[in-house]
Coordinates of C-alpha atoms and ligand atoms in Angstrom, one line a residue:
I272 CA 61.1 125.7 101.0
G273 CA 60.4 123.7 104.1
A274 CA 58.6 126.4 105.8
E275 CA 56.5 127.1 102.9
R276 CA 55.7 123.4 102.4
A277 CA 55.1 122.8 106.0
A278 CA 52.6 126.0 105.9
E279 CA 50.7 125.0 102.8
R280 CA 50.1 121.4 103.8
L281 CA 48.9 122.7 107.3
L282 CA 46.8 125.3 105.5
L283 CA 44.9 122.8 103.5
A284 CA 44.4 120.5 106.6
A285 CA 43.3 123.6 108.5
L286 CA 40.8 124.7 105.8
C287 CA 39.1 121.4 106.0
S288 CA 38.8 121.4 110.0
V289 CA 37.8 125.2 109.9
C290 CA 34.9 124.3 107.4
Q291 CA 33.6 121.8 109.9
A292 CA 34.2 123.9 112.7
L293 CA 32.1 126.7 111.3
Q294 CA 28.9 124.9 112.0
D295 CA 29.7 125.6 115.7
G296 CA 29.2 129.0 117.3
M297 CA 32.0 131.1 118.7
L298 CA 30.5 133.0 121.7
F299 CA 32.9 135.0 123.6
P300 CA 33.6 133.4 126.9
T301 CA 31.8 135.0 129.8
E302 CA 31.3 134.0 133.3
S303 CA 27.8 133.0 134.5
P304 CA 26.2 130.9 137.2
S305 CA 27.0 127.9 134.7
R306 CA 30.1 128.9 133.3
E307 CA 33.7 129.7 134.7
V308 CA 36.6 131.4 133.1
K309 CA 40.3 130.8 133.8
D310 CA 42.7 133.3 132.2
V311 CA 45.8 131.2 131.5
S312 CA 47.8 134.2 129.7
G313 CA 50.8 135.4 131.6
L314 CA 54.5 133.9 131.5
W315 CA 54.9 131.2 129.1
I316 CA 58.1 129.4 127.7
F317 CA 58.8 129.8 124.2
R318 CA 61.3 128.3 121.6
A319 CA 61.9 129.2 118.1
D320 CA 62.5 126.2 116.0
E321 CA 65.8 127.6 114.2
S322 CA 66.5 124.3 112.3
P323 CA 67.0 125.1 108.5
E324 CA 63.7 123.5 107.4
R325 CA 61.9 124.8 110.8
S326 CA 60.5 121.2 111.4
R327 CA 62.7 119.9 114.1
G328 CA 60.0 120.5 116.6
F329 CA 57.8 118.2 114.6
E330 CA 60.4 115.7 113.8
Q331 CA 61.5 115.5 117.5
Q332 CA 57.8 115.8 118.9
W333 CA 58.5 118.9 121.1
Y334 CA 55.0 118.6 122.2
K335 CA 55.4 115.3 123.9
S336 CA 57.6 116.4 126.6
P337 CA 57.9 119.7 128.7
L338 CA 59.7 122.1 126.0
A339 CA 62.4 123.0 128.6
E340 CA 63.7 119.3 128.0
T341 CA 63.8 119.7 124.2
G342 CA 66.5 122.6 124.3
P343 CA 66.9 126.3 125.5
V344 CA 63.9 128.1 126.3
I345 CA 63.1 131.7 127.1
D346 CA 60.3 133.5 128.9
M347 CA 57.4 134.9 126.7
P348 CA 54.5 137.0 127.8
V349 CA 51.1 136.0 126.6
P350 CA 49.4 138.0 124.9
S351 CA 52.1 139.6 123.1
S352 CA 54.0 139.4 119.6
Y353 CA 57.3 137.8 120.5
N354 CA 59.1 139.9 118.0
D355 CA 60.2 143.0 120.1
I356 CA 60.5 141.1 123.5
T357 CA 64.2 140.3 123.2
Q358 CA 67.3 141.9 121.8
D359 CA 67.8 139.4 119.2
A360 CA 67.0 140.6 115.7
Q361 CA 66.7 136.9 114.5
I362 CA 63.7 136.5 117.0
R363 CA 62.4 139.7 115.7
D364 CA 62.6 138.7 112.1
F365 CA 61.8 135.1 112.5
I366 CA 60.1 133.3 110.0
G367 CA 58.8 129.8 110.7
W368 CA 57.5 127.6 113.7
V369 CA 57.9 128.8 117.2
W370 CA 56.6 126.8 120.3
Y371 CA 54.8 128.3 123.4
E372 CA 54.1 126.1 126.5
K373 CA 52.5 126.7 129.7
D374 CA 51.7 124.3 132.8
V375 CA 48.2 125.2 134.5
W376 CA 46.3 123.7 136.9
V377 CA 42.7 122.8 136.2
P378 CA 40.2 122.8 139.1
A379 CA 39.7 119.3 140.3
R380 CA 35.8 119.8 140.2
W381 CA 36.0 120.7 136.6
I382 CA 37.5 117.1 136.0
Q383 CA 35.3 115.3 138.4
D384 CA 32.0 116.6 137.2
R385 CA 31.3 114.7 134.1
G386 CA 28.6 117.1 133.2
T387 CA 31.2 119.9 132.7
R388 CA 32.5 120.6 129.4
I389 CA 36.1 122.4 129.5
V390 CA 37.2 124.3 126.5
L391 CA 40.5 125.8 125.7
R392 CA 40.2 129.1 123.7
V393 CA 43.0 131.2 122.0
G394 CA 41.7 134.6 121.3
S395 CA 44.2 134.8 118.3
A396 CA 47.6 133.7 117.2
H397 CA 49.5 134.6 114.1
Y398 CA 49.3 132.7 111.7
Y399 CA 48.7 128.8 111.9
S400 CA 48.6 127.4 115.1
V401 CA 48.4 123.6 116.5
L402 CA 47.3 122.9 120.0
W403 CA 48.3 120.1 122.3
V404 CA 47.0 119.3 125.6
N405 CA 49.2 116.9 127.7
G406 CA 51.1 115.8 124.4
V407 CA 47.6 115.2 122.5
K408 CA 46.8 117.4 119.7
V409 CA 43.4 119.0 120.2
T410 CA 43.1 121.3 117.4
E411 CA 44.8 123.3 114.7
H412 CA 43.6 126.6 113.0
V413 CA 44.6 128.7 110.1
G414 CA 44.6 132.6 110.3
G415 CA 45.5 135.2 112.6
H416 CA 43.2 137.8 114.1
L417 CA 40.4 135.3 114.9
P418 CA 39.9 133.0 117.8
F419 CA 39.7 129.2 117.8
E420 CA 39.1 126.7 120.6
A421 CA 38.8 122.9 121.4
D422 CA 36.8 120.8 123.6
I423 CA 39.5 119.2 126.0
S424 CA 37.4 117.7 128.4
G425 CA 38.1 114.1 127.0
V426 CA 41.8 114.7 126.9
L427 CA 41.9 116.2 130.4
R428 CA 40.0 113.1 131.6
Q429 CA 41.9 110.6 129.9
T430 CA 45.5 112.1 130.7
S431 CA 47.0 113.2 133.7
G432 CA 44.0 115.1 135.2
N433 CA 44.4 118.3 136.9
Q434 CA 47.7 119.4 135.7
C435 CA 47.5 120.5 132.0
R436 CA 50.5 121.2 129.9
I437 CA 49.5 123.5 126.9
T438 CA 51.6 123.6 123.9
I439 CA 50.9 125.8 121.0
A440 CA 53.1 125.7 117.8
V441 CA 52.7 129.0 115.7
N442 CA 54.0 129.7 112.3
N443 CA 54.0 133.0 110.6
T444 CA 54.5 132.0 107.3
L445 CA 52.4 133.3 104.4
T446 CA 51.6 131.9 101.2
L447 CA 49.7 133.0 98.2
E448 CA 46.6 131.5 99.5
T449 CA 46.9 133.1 103.1
L450 CA 45.1 136.3 104.2
P451 CA 47.0 138.4 104.1
P452 CA 49.1 136.6 101.3
G453 CA 52.8 136.4 101.3
T454 CA 55.6 134.5 99.5
I455 CA 58.8 132.9 100.7
Q456 CA 61.7 133.7 98.4
Y457 CA 65.0 131.7 98.6
M458 CA 68.0 133.8 97.4
T459 CA 70.1 131.6 95.4
D460 CA 72.9 133.7 94.4
R461 CA 75.6 132.2 96.4
S462 CA 78.1 135.3 96.0
R463 CA 75.6 137.4 97.7
Y464 CA 73.6 135.2 100.3
P465 CA 74.5 132.0 102.3
A466 CA 73.1 128.7 101.5
G467 CA 69.2 128.4 102.5
Y468 CA 68.9 131.9 102.8
F469 CA 65.3 133.2 102.3
V470 CA 62.9 136.1 103.0
Q471 CA 59.3 136.6 103.2
N472 CA 57.7 139.2 100.7
T473 CA 54.5 140.8 101.4
N474 CA 52.3 143.4 100.0
F475 CA 51.1 145.2 103.0
D476 CA 52.5 148.2 104.9
F477 CA 52.7 146.8 108.6
F478 CA 55.0 144.6 110.5
N479 CA 54.1 140.8 110.3
Y480 CA 53.9 140.5 114.0
A481 CA 53.6 137.1 115.3
G482 CA 52.8 134.8 118.3
I483 CA 49.9 134.5 120.5
H484 CA 48.3 137.9 120.4
R485 CA 45.1 137.6 122.4
P486 CA 44.4 135.9 125.9
V487 CA 44.1 132.1 126.3
L488 CA 41.4 131.1 128.3
L489 CA 40.1 127.8 130.0
Y490 CA 36.5 128.0 130.4
T491 CA 33.4 125.8 131.2
T492 CA 29.9 125.0 130.1
P493 CA 27.5 122.3 131.0
K494 CA 27.4 119.4 128.6
A495 CA 24.2 120.6 127.3
H496 CA 25.2 124.2 126.5
I497 CA 24.3 127.3 124.6
D498 CA 26.6 127.0 121.6
D499 CA 25.6 130.3 119.6
I500 CA 23.3 133.2 119.8
T501 CA 22.2 135.4 116.8
V502 CA 20.1 138.6 117.2
E503 CA 19.0 141.1 114.5
T504 CA 17.3 144.3 115.5
T505 CA 15.0 146.6 114.2
F506 CA 12.2 149.2 115.5
S507 CA 9.1 150.9 114.5
D508 CA 8.2 154.0 116.2
N509 CA 8.8 153.6 119.9
I510 CA 8.7 149.6 119.6
G511 CA 12.0 147.7 119.5
L512 CA 12.1 144.3 117.9
V513 CA 14.9 141.7 118.7
S514 CA 14.8 138.6 116.8
F515 CA 17.0 135.9 118.2
N516 CA 18.0 132.6 117.4
V517 CA 19.9 130.3 119.9
S518 CA 21.6 127.2 119.0
V519 CA 22.2 124.4 121.6
L520 CA 24.5 121.5 121.8
G521 CA 24.6 118.4 123.9
S522 CA 21.1 118.0 124.2
S523 CA 18.2 117.5 121.7
K524 CA 15.3 118.6 124.1
A525 CA 16.4 121.5 126.0
A526 CA 14.1 124.2 126.9
V527 CA 15.5 127.7 126.1
K528 CA 14.3 130.9 127.8
V529 CA 15.2 134.4 126.8
T530 CA 14.7 137.5 128.9
L531 CA 15.7 141.1 127.9
S532 CA 16.6 143.6 130.7
A533 CA 17.1 147.4 130.4
Q534 CA 19.9 148.9 132.1
D535 CA 18.3 149.5 135.3
G536 CA 17.8 145.7 135.5
R537 CA 13.9 145.8 134.7
C538 CA 12.9 142.9 132.5
V539 CA 11.3 144.4 129.4
A540 CA 10.5 141.3 127.2
S541 CA 10.8 137.5 127.6
A542 CA 10.2 134.6 125.5
D543 CA 10.5 130.7 125.5
G544 CA 12.0 128.8 122.5
S545 CA 15.2 128.8 120.7
R546 CA 13.7 131.4 118.1
G547 CA 11.6 134.2 118.3
V548 CA 11.0 137.9 118.5
L549 CA 11.1 140.2 121.6
K550 CA 9.2 143.3 121.5
V551 CA 10.3 146.2 123.5
T552 CA 8.0 149.0 124.2
D553 CA 9.4 152.7 124.7
V554 CA 12.8 151.2 123.2
N555 CA 16.1 153.1 124.0
L556 CA 17.9 152.8 120.7
W557 CA 21.6 152.3 120.4
W558 CA 23.0 155.5 119.1
P559 CA 26.5 156.5 118.0
Y560 CA 28.6 158.6 120.0
L561 CA 28.0 162.4 119.6
M562 CA 24.6 161.6 117.8
H563 CA 22.5 161.5 120.5
E564 CA 22.6 162.7 124.2
N565 CA 22.3 159.0 125.6
P566 CA 24.5 157.0 123.3
A567 CA 25.4 153.3 123.1
Y568 CA 22.3 151.9 125.1
L569 CA 22.5 148.5 125.8
Y570 CA 20.1 145.8 127.1
S571 CA 21.1 142.7 128.5
M572 CA 19.8 139.3 127.0
E573 CA 19.9 136.5 129.3
V574 CA 19.6 133.2 127.5
S575 CA 19.2 130.0 129.8
V576 CA 18.9 126.5 128.6
Q577 CA 17.6 123.9 130.7
A578 CA 18.3 120.2 129.6
T579 CA 15.6 117.7 130.4
A580 CA 18.0 114.9 131.4
E581 CA 17.8 114.4 135.0
D582 CA 21.2 115.7 135.8
G583 CA 21.0 118.3 133.2
Q584 CA 22.4 121.8 134.6
T585 CA 20.9 124.9 133.4
D586 CA 23.4 127.0 131.0
V587 CA 23.2 130.7 131.2
Y588 CA 24.8 133.2 128.9
T589 CA 24.1 136.8 128.8
L590 CA 24.6 138.8 125.8
P591 CA 24.8 142.8 125.5
V592 CA 22.2 143.9 122.8
G593 CA 22.0 147.1 121.2
I594 CA 18.8 147.9 119.5
R595 CA 19.6 149.9 116.1
T596 CA 19.2 149.7 112.3
V597 CA 21.7 150.3 109.4
K598 CA 20.4 151.2 106.1
V599 CA 22.5 152.9 102.9
T600 CA 20.6 155.0 100.1
S601 CA 22.4 156.2 97.0
T602 CA 23.5 159.4 98.9
Q603 CA 23.4 158.5 102.8
F604 CA 24.4 155.9 105.5
L605 CA 21.3 155.7 107.9
I606 CA 21.6 154.6 111.6
N607 CA 18.2 154.4 113.0
N608 CA 17.0 156.3 109.9
K609 CA 19.1 159.4 110.5
P610 CA 22.0 160.4 108.3
F611 CA 25.3 159.4 110.0
Y612 CA 28.6 160.7 108.9
F613 CA 31.7 158.8 109.6
H614 CA 34.2 161.3 111.2
G615 CA 36.8 158.8 112.3
V616 CA 40.2 157.0 112.3
N617 CA 41.8 153.8 110.9
K618 CA 43.7 152.2 113.4
H619 CA 46.2 149.3 114.0
E620 CA 46.7 146.8 116.6
D621 CA 50.3 148.0 117.3
A622 CA 52.4 149.4 120.2
D623 CA 55.9 149.3 121.5
I624 CA 57.3 146.2 123.0
R625 CA 54.0 144.2 122.6
G626 CA 53.6 144.5 118.9
K627 CA 50.1 143.2 118.2
G628 CA 49.6 141.7 121.5
F629 CA 46.3 142.5 123.3
D630 CA 46.5 145.1 126.2
W631 CA 44.1 146.8 128.2
P632 CA 45.6 150.1 129.1
L633 CA 46.4 150.6 125.3
V634 CA 42.9 149.9 124.4
V635 CA 41.4 152.3 127.2
K636 CA 43.9 154.9 126.0
D637 CA 43.0 154.6 122.6
F638 CA 39.2 155.0 123.2
N639 CA 40.0 157.8 125.6
L640 CA 42.0 159.6 122.4
M641 CA 39.4 158.7 119.9
K642 CA 36.7 160.5 122.3
W643 CA 38.6 163.3 123.1
M644 CA 39.2 164.2 119.2
G645 CA 35.5 163.7 118.7
A646 CA 35.8 160.7 116.4
N647 CA 32.6 158.7 116.1
S648 CA 33.8 155.7 114.0
F649 CA 37.0 153.6 113.2
R650 CA 37.9 151.1 110.8
T651 CA 39.8 147.7 111.9
S652 CA 42.4 148.3 109.3
H653 CA 43.4 145.9 108.1
Y654 CA 42.3 142.8 110.0
P655 CA 39.9 141.8 112.8
Y656 CA 40.7 143.4 116.2
A657 CA 40.2 141.8 119.4
E658 CA 36.5 141.1 120.7
E659 CA 37.3 143.3 123.9
I660 CA 37.8 146.1 121.5
L661 CA 34.5 145.6 119.9
Q662 CA 32.7 145.4 123.2
M663 CA 34.2 148.7 124.2
A664 CA 32.9 150.3 120.9
D665 CA 29.5 148.7 121.8
R666 CA 29.8 150.5 125.3
H667 CA 30.9 154.0 124.0
G668 CA 29.0 154.3 121.0
I669 CA 32.0 154.1 118.6
V670 CA 30.7 152.8 115.0
I671 CA 33.1 150.2 113.4
I672 CA 33.9 149.1 109.9
D673 CA 35.0 145.7 110.6
E674 CA 37.6 144.5 108.0
C675 CA 38.8 140.9 107.5
P676 CA 42.7 140.4 106.9
G677 CA 42.3 140.4 102.9
V678 CA 45.2 143.2 102.6
G679 CA 47.8 143.0 99.9
I680 CA 46.1 140.9 97.4
K681 CA 48.1 142.0 94.4
D682 CA 49.3 138.7 92.8
I683 CA 47.1 137.3 90.4
R684 CA 47.7 133.9 91.8
S685 CA 45.9 135.0 94.8
F686 CA 42.7 135.3 93.0
G687 CA 42.4 131.4 92.6
N688 CA 40.0 129.2 94.0
V689 CA 41.9 128.1 97.1
S690 CA 42.4 131.7 97.8
L691 CA 38.6 132.4 97.4
A692 CA 37.6 129.4 99.3
H693 CA 39.7 130.6 102.3
H694 CA 38.5 134.1 102.1
L695 CA 35.0 132.9 102.2
T696 CA 35.7 130.9 105.3
V697 CA 37.4 133.8 107.0
M698 CA 34.3 136.1 106.3
E699 CA 32.3 133.2 107.8
E700 CA 34.7 133.1 110.9
L701 CA 34.4 137.1 111.1
V702 CA 30.6 137.4 110.8
R703 CA 30.1 134.4 113.4
R704 CA 32.2 136.2 115.9
D705 CA 31.2 139.7 115.3
K706 CA 27.6 139.5 114.1
N707 CA 25.9 140.5 117.5
H708 CA 27.9 143.8 117.8
P709 CA 25.7 146.9 117.7
S710 CA 29.0 148.9 116.9
V711 CA 29.6 146.8 113.8
V712 CA 27.8 148.7 111.0
M713 CA 29.6 147.4 107.8
W714 CA 31.9 144.5 106.8
S715 CA 34.9 145.2 104.7
V716 CA 36.0 142.1 102.6
A717 CA 39.5 143.5 101.5
N718 CA 41.8 146.6 101.5
E719 CA 43.4 147.7 98.2
P720 CA 43.3 144.5 96.2
A721 CA 44.2 144.4 92.7
S722 CA 40.5 145.0 91.9
E723 CA 41.4 145.9 88.4
M724 CA 42.9 142.4 87.4
P725 CA 40.4 140.3 85.4
P726 CA 39.6 137.6 88.1
A727 CA 38.6 140.4 90.6
G728 CA 35.3 140.9 89.2
F729 CA 34.2 137.2 89.9
Y730 CA 36.2 137.1 93.1
F731 CA 34.6 140.1 94.6
K732 CA 31.1 139.2 93.4
E733 CA 31.3 136.0 95.1
L734 CA 32.9 137.2 98.2
V735 CA 30.3 140.2 98.6
S736 CA 27.4 138.1 98.1
H737 CA 28.5 135.4 100.3
T738 CA 28.9 137.9 103.2
R739 CA 25.5 139.2 102.5
S740 CA 24.2 135.9 102.8
L741 CA 25.8 135.4 106.1
D742 CA 24.3 138.5 107.3
S743 CA 21.7 140.7 105.5
S744 CA 21.5 143.3 108.0
R745 CA 24.6 145.2 107.3
P746 CA 26.1 146.7 104.1
V747 CA 29.3 145.1 102.6
T748 CA 32.2 147.0 101.0
Y749 CA 35.8 146.6 100.2
I750 CA 38.4 149.4 100.3
T751 CA 39.7 150.3 96.8
A752 CA 42.7 152.5 95.7
S753 CA 42.0 151.5 92.1
N754 CA 40.8 153.9 89.3
Y755 CA 37.3 154.2 89.0
A756 CA 37.0 153.2 85.5
R757 CA 39.0 150.0 86.0
D758 CA 37.7 148.6 89.5
L759 CA 36.0 145.5 88.7
G760 CA 34.3 144.9 92.3
A761 CA 32.9 148.0 92.6
P762 CA 29.5 147.2 91.3
Y763 CA 28.9 144.7 94.0
V764 CA 29.6 146.9 97.1
D765 CA 27.1 148.9 98.8
V766 CA 29.2 151.8 99.8
I767 CA 32.3 152.8 97.9
C768 CA 35.4 153.2 100.3
V769 CA 38.1 155.0 98.3
N770 CA 41.8 155.6 99.6
S771 CA 43.9 158.3 98.1
Y772 CA 47.3 160.0 98.7
F773 CA 47.3 163.0 96.8
S774 CA 50.3 165.3 97.1
W775 CA 52.1 162.3 98.9
Y776 CA 52.4 159.2 96.6
Q777 CA 51.3 161.3 93.8
D778 CA 52.7 164.7 93.0
P779 CA 54.7 164.6 96.4
G780 CA 55.0 168.1 97.7
H781 CA 52.1 169.5 95.8
T782 CA 49.4 170.1 98.4
E783 CA 47.9 172.7 95.7
L784 CA 46.8 170.0 93.7
I785 CA 44.4 168.1 96.1
G786 CA 41.4 170.2 95.8
L787 CA 41.3 169.6 92.1
Q788 CA 42.1 165.9 92.1
L789 CA 39.9 165.0 95.1
N790 CA 37.0 166.6 93.5
T791 CA 37.6 164.7 90.3
Q792 CA 38.0 161.4 92.4
F793 CA 34.5 162.0 93.8
D794 CA 32.7 163.0 90.9
N795 CA 34.2 160.1 88.9
W796 CA 33.2 157.5 91.4
Y797 CA 29.7 159.0 92.0
G798 CA 29.0 159.5 88.3
K799 CA 29.7 155.7 87.7
Y800 CA 28.2 154.1 90.5
Q801 CA 25.6 156.5 92.2
K802 CA 26.6 154.9 95.6
P803 CA 27.6 156.8 98.8
I804 CA 31.5 157.2 99.2
I805 CA 33.6 157.2 102.1
Q806 CA 37.0 158.6 102.0
S807 CA 38.5 155.5 103.7
E808 CA 42.1 156.7 104.0
Y809 CA 43.9 160.1 103.3
G810 CA 47.1 161.3 104.9
A811 CA 50.8 162.0 105.0
D812 CA 53.6 160.9 107.0
A813 CA 54.9 163.5 109.5
V814 CA 58.1 162.6 111.8
P815 CA 57.1 164.2 115.3
G816 CA 58.9 167.4 116.1
L817 CA 60.1 168.1 112.5
H818 CA 58.8 171.5 111.2
S819 CA 59.0 173.6 108.5
D820 CA 57.0 176.8 107.1
P821 CA 56.3 176.9 104.1
P822 CA 55.6 173.1 104.8
M823 CA 57.6 170.3 103.6
M824 CA 56.9 166.6 103.2
F825 CA 57.5 164.5 106.6
T826 CA 56.8 167.7 109.0
E827 CA 54.1 168.4 111.0
E828 CA 52.9 171.4 109.0
Y829 CA 52.7 169.5 105.8
Q830 CA 50.7 166.7 107.4
K831 CA 48.3 169.6 108.6
T832 CA 48.1 171.3 105.2
V833 CA 47.4 168.0 103.6
L834 CA 44.6 167.4 106.1
Q835 CA 43.1 170.9 105.4
N836 CA 43.2 170.6 101.7
Y837 CA 41.2 167.3 102.0
H838 CA 38.8 168.9 104.5
N839 CA 37.9 171.8 102.1
V840 CA 36.4 169.2 99.6
F841 CA 35.0 167.0 102.2
D842 CA 33.0 169.9 103.4
Q843 CA 31.7 170.4 99.8
K844 CA 30.9 166.8 99.0
R845 CA 29.2 165.9 102.4
K846 CA 26.4 167.9 101.5
E847 CA 25.8 165.6 98.6
F848 CA 27.1 161.9 98.7
V849 CA 30.3 161.6 100.9
I850 CA 29.4 160.0 103.9
G851 CA 32.6 160.0 105.7
E852 CA 36.3 160.6 106.3
L853 CA 38.6 158.4 108.2
I854 CA 42.2 159.6 108.6
W855 CA 45.4 157.4 107.9
N856 CA 46.3 156.8 110.7
F857 CA 45.3 157.3 114.2
A858 CA 48.9 156.4 115.5
D859 CA 52.2 155.6 113.9
F860 CA 52.8 152.0 113.6
M861 CA 55.7 149.6 112.8
T862 CA 56.4 148.2 109.1
S863 CA 58.9 146.2 107.7
Q864 CA 62.1 148.0 107.0
S865 CA 62.2 149.9 103.7
I866 CA 63.7 153.0 102.2
I867 CA 60.3 154.8 102.4
R868 CA 59.8 154.2 106.1
V869 CA 61.5 155.7 109.1
V870 CA 61.3 153.2 112.0
G871 CA 57.6 152.5 110.8
N872 CA 54.9 154.4 109.2
K873 CA 54.7 158.0 110.4
K874 CA 51.2 159.0 109.2
G875 CA 49.8 158.9 112.5
I876 CA 48.2 161.8 114.0
F877 CA 49.4 160.6 117.3
T878 CA 52.8 159.0 117.8
R879 CA 53.0 155.4 118.5
Q880 CA 53.1 156.4 122.3
R881 CA 50.0 158.1 121.6
Q882 CA 51.1 161.7 121.9
P883 CA 49.3 164.2 119.6
K884 CA 51.0 165.7 116.7
A885 CA 49.6 168.9 115.3
G886 CA 47.5 167.2 113.0
A887 CA 45.5 165.7 115.9
F888 CA 44.5 169.1 117.1
L889 CA 43.4 170.2 113.8
L890 CA 41.1 167.0 113.5
R891 CA 39.8 167.5 116.9
E892 CA 38.4 170.8 116.4
R893 CA 37.0 169.6 113.0
Y894 CA 35.4 166.5 114.3
W895 CA 33.7 168.5 117.2
R896 CA 32.4 171.1 114.7
I897 CA 31.0 168.4 112.6
A898 CA 29.5 166.6 115.7
N899 CA 27.8 169.9 116.8
E900 CA 26.2 170.3 113.5
T901 CA 24.8 166.9 113.7
V902 CA 23.2 167.5 117.1
H903 CA 21.8 170.7 115.4
V904 CA 20.4 168.7 112.7
L905 CA 19.0 166.2 115.3
N906 CA 17.4 169.0 117.1
C907 CA 15.5 170.0 114.2
F908 CA 13.5 166.6 113.9
Ligands
LIG1211 C1 47.6 152.7 102.0 C2 47.3 151.3 102.7 C3 48.0 151.3 103.8 C4 49.3 152.0 104.1 C5 49.1 153.4 103.4 C6 50.4 154.0 103.5 O1 46.0 150.7 102.7 O2 48.1 150.0 104.6 O3 49.9 152.0 105.3 O4 48.5 153.1 102.1 O5 51.2 153.9 102.7 O6 47.6 152.5 100.5 O7 50.8 154.7 104.5

């Protein structure tokens, strides 16, 4: 109960600070003539608070002195989940506070130059985090998967100067109000469980990896600095239009200048002022991979801010900009006014050893595999992915459905006001972070919530309309597995996204039923809502190397047969209103232990080590065939 209460208290406190923080931007830290970035990821030290209430670290103020002086510490890589790094099952399954610490040197000139702002930024940590610098608390944050930061200039200048001890406490306890939700259950039957024994229950199908999952950075800006940039793009004939809004902090009278350059460095438009519209003649649009011979065209928008004070430095930030539009009709998803068909994958941030820790080799390998198989899109199931992944998608033309961590909302108590307020805040954080990515074409506010429960109607109405108010340029959806007749949120979404597992969870072994059931599914949903539909998940587990003919469940042949049966229906319905298919899943991934999982979920078409199963070759053939048809269609215009 201690862990749960502490978590709840922290959640409430953090919710308030997040509400305030949202007035500020969350630009990805990049270097520029006015900005420096110092990556302080790498080897940190680590201590799990194994005290029964998990509260010893706070009672003994472990942040006040070097962590190694408080008790035994171990090495811990950052970024990485801590769970699979040791041989200790207690660390793998740990619930509660863990403590990270690293000593770093801050360049002397950063400290000496009073006009420099020094920011500490964590790409993400799961789930609640508290940050101290030299023993002084600088911020806290609720929620994994999204970045948070603190201006630490003052603390550094007041405390010991160049040496900087960063302490981060992270707690993975989930409550009914967190995203995703979870509960702590104390086992009180003393004949079966020792005193104080508890487990964490969740309703989602992936391992609740925890720790510092993305890079930790120190970066600088001038005092008068670019806090946020918002761009929205459209075009008419050969003229591209980029409307921009720059917010500046630290100066009330800064002069803003914006310059847009083409890939060859040529300046194509410029403007003065913090708001405006840039006109680009002979525009090169941002096209998805396989939809155009020159996909993923990115302009580069340089924003510079000159503070008027005498010592004011110029701040410069460069943002990649893709010019494209997204629209939805009752039967189509249009990118740049051309029909776009999602032939893609659902992913997870998940790999051996590092868990959900960001890892460049993995990211690049996954993009290579997606392009190899002819995938043009993926969904960030079931939470926001690292910004570096979205940047890759921008550069390669891979289209993204960007999902928030609203997964496993099954308990009616998770539809209350506190949950909704937090969910809205998370959408604000997500949109603030990802709004400028051309690859992001739709927001997904949840996965498979209990959308038939009475409060779901109000909950999703609010959630979808709030998301639209944050960004009117993209459609909004949530992913449903509910029955079309009972789903209470569907009236509010722009695109219906349906998950189904015919011949797996229903009628196991009966692939001959897929055609009938899938046709019924599509006709029912379309008949009721007249909105385009994406099959946002379908698939079957295949233990790699397991074979049987005729196919049996868990073999590679069975996975292939399920896919083929789904594809037959997709091929009919994509002539009508089905606008996409996303396989579940790109790769095998870890889950909690259960009798329906064999060392994780095996619905990947690649293994967890990214080797193809038979299904990968089947999809590859299909996706390239569809892509070739699209190019053919394009050539007809
Ligand atoms: C779907 C969930 C997904 C699961 C999948 C499965 O959205 O997270 O992993 O089922 O059971 O319903 O494989």
